[in-house]
PDB file of C-alpha atoms in Angstrom:
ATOM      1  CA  UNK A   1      10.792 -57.372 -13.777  1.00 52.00           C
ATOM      2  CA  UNK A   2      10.214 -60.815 -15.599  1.00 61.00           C
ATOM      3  CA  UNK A   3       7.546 -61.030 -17.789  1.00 83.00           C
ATOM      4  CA  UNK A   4       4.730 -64.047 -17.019  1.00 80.00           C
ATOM      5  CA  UNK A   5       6.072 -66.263 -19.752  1.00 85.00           C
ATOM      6  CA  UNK A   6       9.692 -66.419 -17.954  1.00 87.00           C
ATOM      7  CA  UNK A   7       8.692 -66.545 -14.754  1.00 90.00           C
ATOM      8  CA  UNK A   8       6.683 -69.837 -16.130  1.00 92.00           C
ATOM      9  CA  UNK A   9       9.395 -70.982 -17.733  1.00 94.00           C
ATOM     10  CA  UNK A  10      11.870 -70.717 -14.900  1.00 94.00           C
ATOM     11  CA  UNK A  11       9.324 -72.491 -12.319  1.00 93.00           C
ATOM     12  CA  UNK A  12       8.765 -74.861 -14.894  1.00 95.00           C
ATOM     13  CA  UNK A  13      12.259 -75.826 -15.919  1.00 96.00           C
ATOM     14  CA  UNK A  14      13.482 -77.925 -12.986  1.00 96.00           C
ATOM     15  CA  UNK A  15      10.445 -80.368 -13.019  1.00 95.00           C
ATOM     16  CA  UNK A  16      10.724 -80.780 -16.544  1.00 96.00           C
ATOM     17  CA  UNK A  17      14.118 -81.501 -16.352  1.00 96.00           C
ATOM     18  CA  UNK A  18      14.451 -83.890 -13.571  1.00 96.00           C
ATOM     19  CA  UNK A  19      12.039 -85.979 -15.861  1.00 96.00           C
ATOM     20  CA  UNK A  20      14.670 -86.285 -18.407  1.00 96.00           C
ATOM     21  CA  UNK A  21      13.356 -84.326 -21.167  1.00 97.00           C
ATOM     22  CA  UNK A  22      14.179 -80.766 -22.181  1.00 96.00           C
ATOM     23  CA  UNK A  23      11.965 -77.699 -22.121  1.00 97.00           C
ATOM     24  CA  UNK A  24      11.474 -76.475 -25.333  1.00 97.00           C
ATOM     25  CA  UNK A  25       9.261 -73.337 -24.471  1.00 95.00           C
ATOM     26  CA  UNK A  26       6.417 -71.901 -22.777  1.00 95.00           C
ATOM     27  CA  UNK A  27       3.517 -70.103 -24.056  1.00 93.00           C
ATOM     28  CA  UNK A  28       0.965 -68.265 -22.175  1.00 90.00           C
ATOM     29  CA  UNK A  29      -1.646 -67.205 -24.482  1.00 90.00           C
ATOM     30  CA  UNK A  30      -4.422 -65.171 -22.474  1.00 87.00           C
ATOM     31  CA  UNK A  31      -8.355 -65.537 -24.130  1.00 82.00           C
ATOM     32  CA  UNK A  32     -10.637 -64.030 -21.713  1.00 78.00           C
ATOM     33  CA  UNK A  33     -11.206 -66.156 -18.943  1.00 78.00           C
ATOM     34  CA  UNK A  34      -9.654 -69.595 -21.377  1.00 82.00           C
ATOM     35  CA  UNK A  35      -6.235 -68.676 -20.834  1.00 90.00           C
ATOM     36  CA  UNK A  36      -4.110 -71.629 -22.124  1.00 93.00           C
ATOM     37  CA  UNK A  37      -0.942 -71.850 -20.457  1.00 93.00           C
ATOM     38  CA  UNK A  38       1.450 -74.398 -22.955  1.00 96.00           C
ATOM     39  CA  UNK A  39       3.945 -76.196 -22.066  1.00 97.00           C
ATOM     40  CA  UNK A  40       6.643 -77.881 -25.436  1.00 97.00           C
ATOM     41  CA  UNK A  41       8.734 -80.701 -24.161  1.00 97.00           C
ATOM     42  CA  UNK A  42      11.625 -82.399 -26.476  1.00 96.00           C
ATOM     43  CA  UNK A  43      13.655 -85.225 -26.173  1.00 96.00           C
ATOM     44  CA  UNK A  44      16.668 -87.172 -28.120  1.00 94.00           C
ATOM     45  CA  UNK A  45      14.362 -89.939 -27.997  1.00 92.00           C
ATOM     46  CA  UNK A  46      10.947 -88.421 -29.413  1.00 93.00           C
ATOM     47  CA  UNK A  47       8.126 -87.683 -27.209  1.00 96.00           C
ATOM     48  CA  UNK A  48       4.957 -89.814 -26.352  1.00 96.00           C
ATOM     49  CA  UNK A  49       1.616 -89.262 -24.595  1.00 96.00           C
ATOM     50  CA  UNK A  50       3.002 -90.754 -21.301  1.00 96.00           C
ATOM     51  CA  UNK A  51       5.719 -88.302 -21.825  1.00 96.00           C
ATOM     52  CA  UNK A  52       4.226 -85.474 -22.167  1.00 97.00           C
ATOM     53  CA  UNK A  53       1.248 -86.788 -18.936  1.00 96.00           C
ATOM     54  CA  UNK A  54       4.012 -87.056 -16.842  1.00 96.00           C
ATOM     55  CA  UNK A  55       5.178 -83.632 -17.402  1.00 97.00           C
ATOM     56  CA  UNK A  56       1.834 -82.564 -17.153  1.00 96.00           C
ATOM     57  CA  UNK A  57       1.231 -84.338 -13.879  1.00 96.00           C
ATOM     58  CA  UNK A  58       4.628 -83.012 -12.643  1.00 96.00           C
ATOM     59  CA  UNK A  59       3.738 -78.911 -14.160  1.00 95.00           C
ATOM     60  CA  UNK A  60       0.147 -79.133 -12.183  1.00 94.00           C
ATOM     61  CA  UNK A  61       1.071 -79.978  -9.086  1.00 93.00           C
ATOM     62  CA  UNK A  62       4.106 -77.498  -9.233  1.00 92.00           C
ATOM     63  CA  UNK A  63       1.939 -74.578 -10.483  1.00 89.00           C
ATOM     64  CA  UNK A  64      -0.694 -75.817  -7.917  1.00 87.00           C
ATOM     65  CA  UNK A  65       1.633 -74.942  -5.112  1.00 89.00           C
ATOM     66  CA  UNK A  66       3.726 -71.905  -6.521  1.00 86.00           C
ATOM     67  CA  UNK A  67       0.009 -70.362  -8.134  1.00 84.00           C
ATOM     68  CA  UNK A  68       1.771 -68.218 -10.330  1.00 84.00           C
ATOM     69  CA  UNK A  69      -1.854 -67.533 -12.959  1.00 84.00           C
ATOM     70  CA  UNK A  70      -3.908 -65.550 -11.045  1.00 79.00           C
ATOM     71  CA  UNK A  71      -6.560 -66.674 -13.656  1.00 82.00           C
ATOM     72  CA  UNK A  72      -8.792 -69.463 -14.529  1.00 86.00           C
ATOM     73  CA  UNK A  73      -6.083 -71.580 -17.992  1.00 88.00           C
ATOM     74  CA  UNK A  74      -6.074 -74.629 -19.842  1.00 92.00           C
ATOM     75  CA  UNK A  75      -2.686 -76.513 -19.097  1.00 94.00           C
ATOM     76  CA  UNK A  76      -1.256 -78.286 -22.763  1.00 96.00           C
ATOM     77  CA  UNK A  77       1.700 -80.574 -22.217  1.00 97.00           C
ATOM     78  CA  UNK A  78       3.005 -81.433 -26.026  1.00 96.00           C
ATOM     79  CA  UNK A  79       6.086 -81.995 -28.291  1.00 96.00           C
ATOM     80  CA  UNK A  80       7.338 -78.805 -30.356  1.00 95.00           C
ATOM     81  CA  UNK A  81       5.843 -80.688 -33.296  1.00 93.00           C
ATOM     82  CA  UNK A  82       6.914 -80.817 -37.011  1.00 93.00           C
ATOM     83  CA  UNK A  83       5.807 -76.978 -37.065  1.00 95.00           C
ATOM     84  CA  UNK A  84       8.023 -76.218 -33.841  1.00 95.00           C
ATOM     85  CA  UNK A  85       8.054 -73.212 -32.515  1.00 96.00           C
ATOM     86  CA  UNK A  86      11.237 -71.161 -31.473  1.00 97.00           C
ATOM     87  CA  UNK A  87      11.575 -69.549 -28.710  1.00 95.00           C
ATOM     88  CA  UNK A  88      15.461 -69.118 -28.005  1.00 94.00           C
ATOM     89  CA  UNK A  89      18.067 -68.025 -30.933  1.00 95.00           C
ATOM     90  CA  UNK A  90      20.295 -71.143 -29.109  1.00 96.00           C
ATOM     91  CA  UNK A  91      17.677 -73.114 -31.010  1.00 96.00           C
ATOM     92  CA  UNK A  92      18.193 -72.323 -34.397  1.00 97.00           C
ATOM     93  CA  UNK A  93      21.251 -73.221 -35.820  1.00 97.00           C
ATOM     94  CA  UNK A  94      20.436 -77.106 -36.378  1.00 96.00           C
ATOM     95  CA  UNK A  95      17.614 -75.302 -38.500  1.00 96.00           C
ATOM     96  CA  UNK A  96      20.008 -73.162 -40.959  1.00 97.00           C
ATOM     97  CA  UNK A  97      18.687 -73.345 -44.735  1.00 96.00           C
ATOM     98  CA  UNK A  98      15.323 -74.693 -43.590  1.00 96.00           C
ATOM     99  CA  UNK A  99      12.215 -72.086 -43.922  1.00 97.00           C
ATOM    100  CA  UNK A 100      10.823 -70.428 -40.946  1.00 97.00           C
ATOM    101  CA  UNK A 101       7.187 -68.510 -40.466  1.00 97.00           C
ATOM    102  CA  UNK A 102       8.078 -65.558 -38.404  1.00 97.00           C
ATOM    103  CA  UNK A 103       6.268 -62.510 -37.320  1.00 96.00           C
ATOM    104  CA  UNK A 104       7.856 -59.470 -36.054  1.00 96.00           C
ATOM    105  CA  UNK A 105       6.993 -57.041 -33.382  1.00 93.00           C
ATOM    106  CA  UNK A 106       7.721 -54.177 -35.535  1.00 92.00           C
ATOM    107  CA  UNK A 107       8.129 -54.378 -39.579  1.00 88.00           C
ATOM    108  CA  UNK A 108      11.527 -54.127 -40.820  1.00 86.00           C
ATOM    109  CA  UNK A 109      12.247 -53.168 -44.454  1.00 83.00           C
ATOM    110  CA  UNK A 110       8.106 -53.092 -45.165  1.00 86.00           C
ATOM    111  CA  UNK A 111       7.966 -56.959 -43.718  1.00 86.00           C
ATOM    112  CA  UNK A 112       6.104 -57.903 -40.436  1.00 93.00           C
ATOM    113  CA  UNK A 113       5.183 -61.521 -40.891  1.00 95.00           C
ATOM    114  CA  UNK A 114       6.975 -63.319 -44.051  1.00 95.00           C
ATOM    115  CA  UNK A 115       8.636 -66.812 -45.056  1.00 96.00           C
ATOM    116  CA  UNK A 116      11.978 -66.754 -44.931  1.00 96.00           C
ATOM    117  CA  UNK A 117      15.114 -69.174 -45.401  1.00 97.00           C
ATOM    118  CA  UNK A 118      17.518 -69.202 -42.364  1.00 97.00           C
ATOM    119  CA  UNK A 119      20.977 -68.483 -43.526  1.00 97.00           C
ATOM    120  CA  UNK A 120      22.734 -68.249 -40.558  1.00 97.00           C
ATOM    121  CA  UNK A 121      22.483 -67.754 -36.530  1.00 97.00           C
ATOM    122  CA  UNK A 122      25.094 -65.896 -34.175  1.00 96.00           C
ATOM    123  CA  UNK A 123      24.440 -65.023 -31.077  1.00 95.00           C
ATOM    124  CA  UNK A 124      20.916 -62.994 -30.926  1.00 95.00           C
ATOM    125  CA  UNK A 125      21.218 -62.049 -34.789  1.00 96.00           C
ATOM    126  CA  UNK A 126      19.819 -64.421 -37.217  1.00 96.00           C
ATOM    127  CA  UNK A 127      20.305 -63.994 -41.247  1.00 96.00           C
ATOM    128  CA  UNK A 128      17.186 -64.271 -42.993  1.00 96.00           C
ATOM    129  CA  UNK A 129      16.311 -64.519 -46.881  1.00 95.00           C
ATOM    130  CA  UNK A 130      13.239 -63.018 -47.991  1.00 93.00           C
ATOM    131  CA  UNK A 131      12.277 -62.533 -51.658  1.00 90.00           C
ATOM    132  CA  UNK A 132      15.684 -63.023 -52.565  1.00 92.00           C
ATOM    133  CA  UNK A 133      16.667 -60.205 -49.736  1.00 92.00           C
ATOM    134  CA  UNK A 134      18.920 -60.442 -47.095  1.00 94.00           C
ATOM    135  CA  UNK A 135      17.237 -59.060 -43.765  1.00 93.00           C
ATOM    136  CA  UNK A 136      19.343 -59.105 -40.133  1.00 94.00           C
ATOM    137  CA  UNK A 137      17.012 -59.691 -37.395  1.00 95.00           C
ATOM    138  CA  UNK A 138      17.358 -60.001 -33.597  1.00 95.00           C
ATOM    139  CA  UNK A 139      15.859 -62.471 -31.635  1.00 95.00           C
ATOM    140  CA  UNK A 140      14.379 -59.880 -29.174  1.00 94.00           C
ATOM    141  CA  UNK A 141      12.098 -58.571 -32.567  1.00 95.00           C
ATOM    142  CA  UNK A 142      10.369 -61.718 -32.928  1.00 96.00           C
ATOM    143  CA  UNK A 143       7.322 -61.810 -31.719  1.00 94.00           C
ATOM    144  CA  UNK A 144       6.778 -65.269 -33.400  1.00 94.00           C
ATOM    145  CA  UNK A 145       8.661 -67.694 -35.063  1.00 96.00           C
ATOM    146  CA  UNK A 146       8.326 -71.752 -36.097  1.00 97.00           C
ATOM    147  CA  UNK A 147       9.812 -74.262 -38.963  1.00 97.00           C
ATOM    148  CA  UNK A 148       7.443 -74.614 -41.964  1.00 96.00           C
ATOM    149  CA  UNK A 149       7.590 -78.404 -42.400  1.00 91.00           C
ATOM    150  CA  UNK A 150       8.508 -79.762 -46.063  1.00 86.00           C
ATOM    151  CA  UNK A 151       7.892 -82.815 -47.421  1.00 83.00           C
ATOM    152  CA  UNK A 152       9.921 -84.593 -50.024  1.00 74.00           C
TER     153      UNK A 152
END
């Protein structure tokens, strides 16, 4: 059985879509009876605040119909951001020698949540350097992960 988060994100996909933008993820983050259900919305183009109140408009009334929260949530329409989150391993690759924040579900060689330098994506796997150590990771044992901006 799906989990929440891809049920959401299936629902949600079309209506995103046929507004011309792509759907970068969905986060359902549960906080007592606050839920916040987030929606991240790219383009080629950038995105704006009309963008991303369209989407919203477009999300509402969809999960208005289809009810798929059985709680009382916060709906947040927004761009992935300079800090973007990842959510997909398909999304990576553009990112390779850039640092990433990630958490894991599980620790792997004593590390749970680190900095590390992408070296290098394929398929599910990603290449990661930490301290100057090479760890393999699968995309299924992140719990979190999102680009730590630089600035030149």
């Amino acid at each position: 059985m799906a989990s929440l988060q891809e049920r959401l994100t299936d629902m949600i996909r079309p209506a995103v879509e046929a507004l011309d933008f792509e759907l970068w993820g969905v986060e359902f983050v549960r906080a007592g009876k606050f839920s916040t259900l987030r929606v991240y919305i790219d383009s080629p183009n950038g995105i704006n605040v009309d963008d991303c109140g369209d989407v919203s408009y477009q999300v509402s009334s969809l999960l208005d119909v289809e009810d798929p929260i059985t709680t009382e949530y916060n709906l947040e329409v927004s761009s992935p951001g300079m800090e973007r989150p990842f959510f997909y391993a398909e999304q990576l690759p553009p990112y390779i020698g850039e640092t990433l924040a990630v958490e894991l579900n599980v620790a792997q060689q004593n590390k749970r949540k680190f900095k590390a330098q992408l070296d290098a994506v394929e398929g599910d796997q990603l290449t990661l350097t930490v301290d100057n150590e090479t760890l393999q990771v699968s995309m299924r044992d992140v719990k979190k992960a999102h680009l730590v901006p630089t600035f030149d």
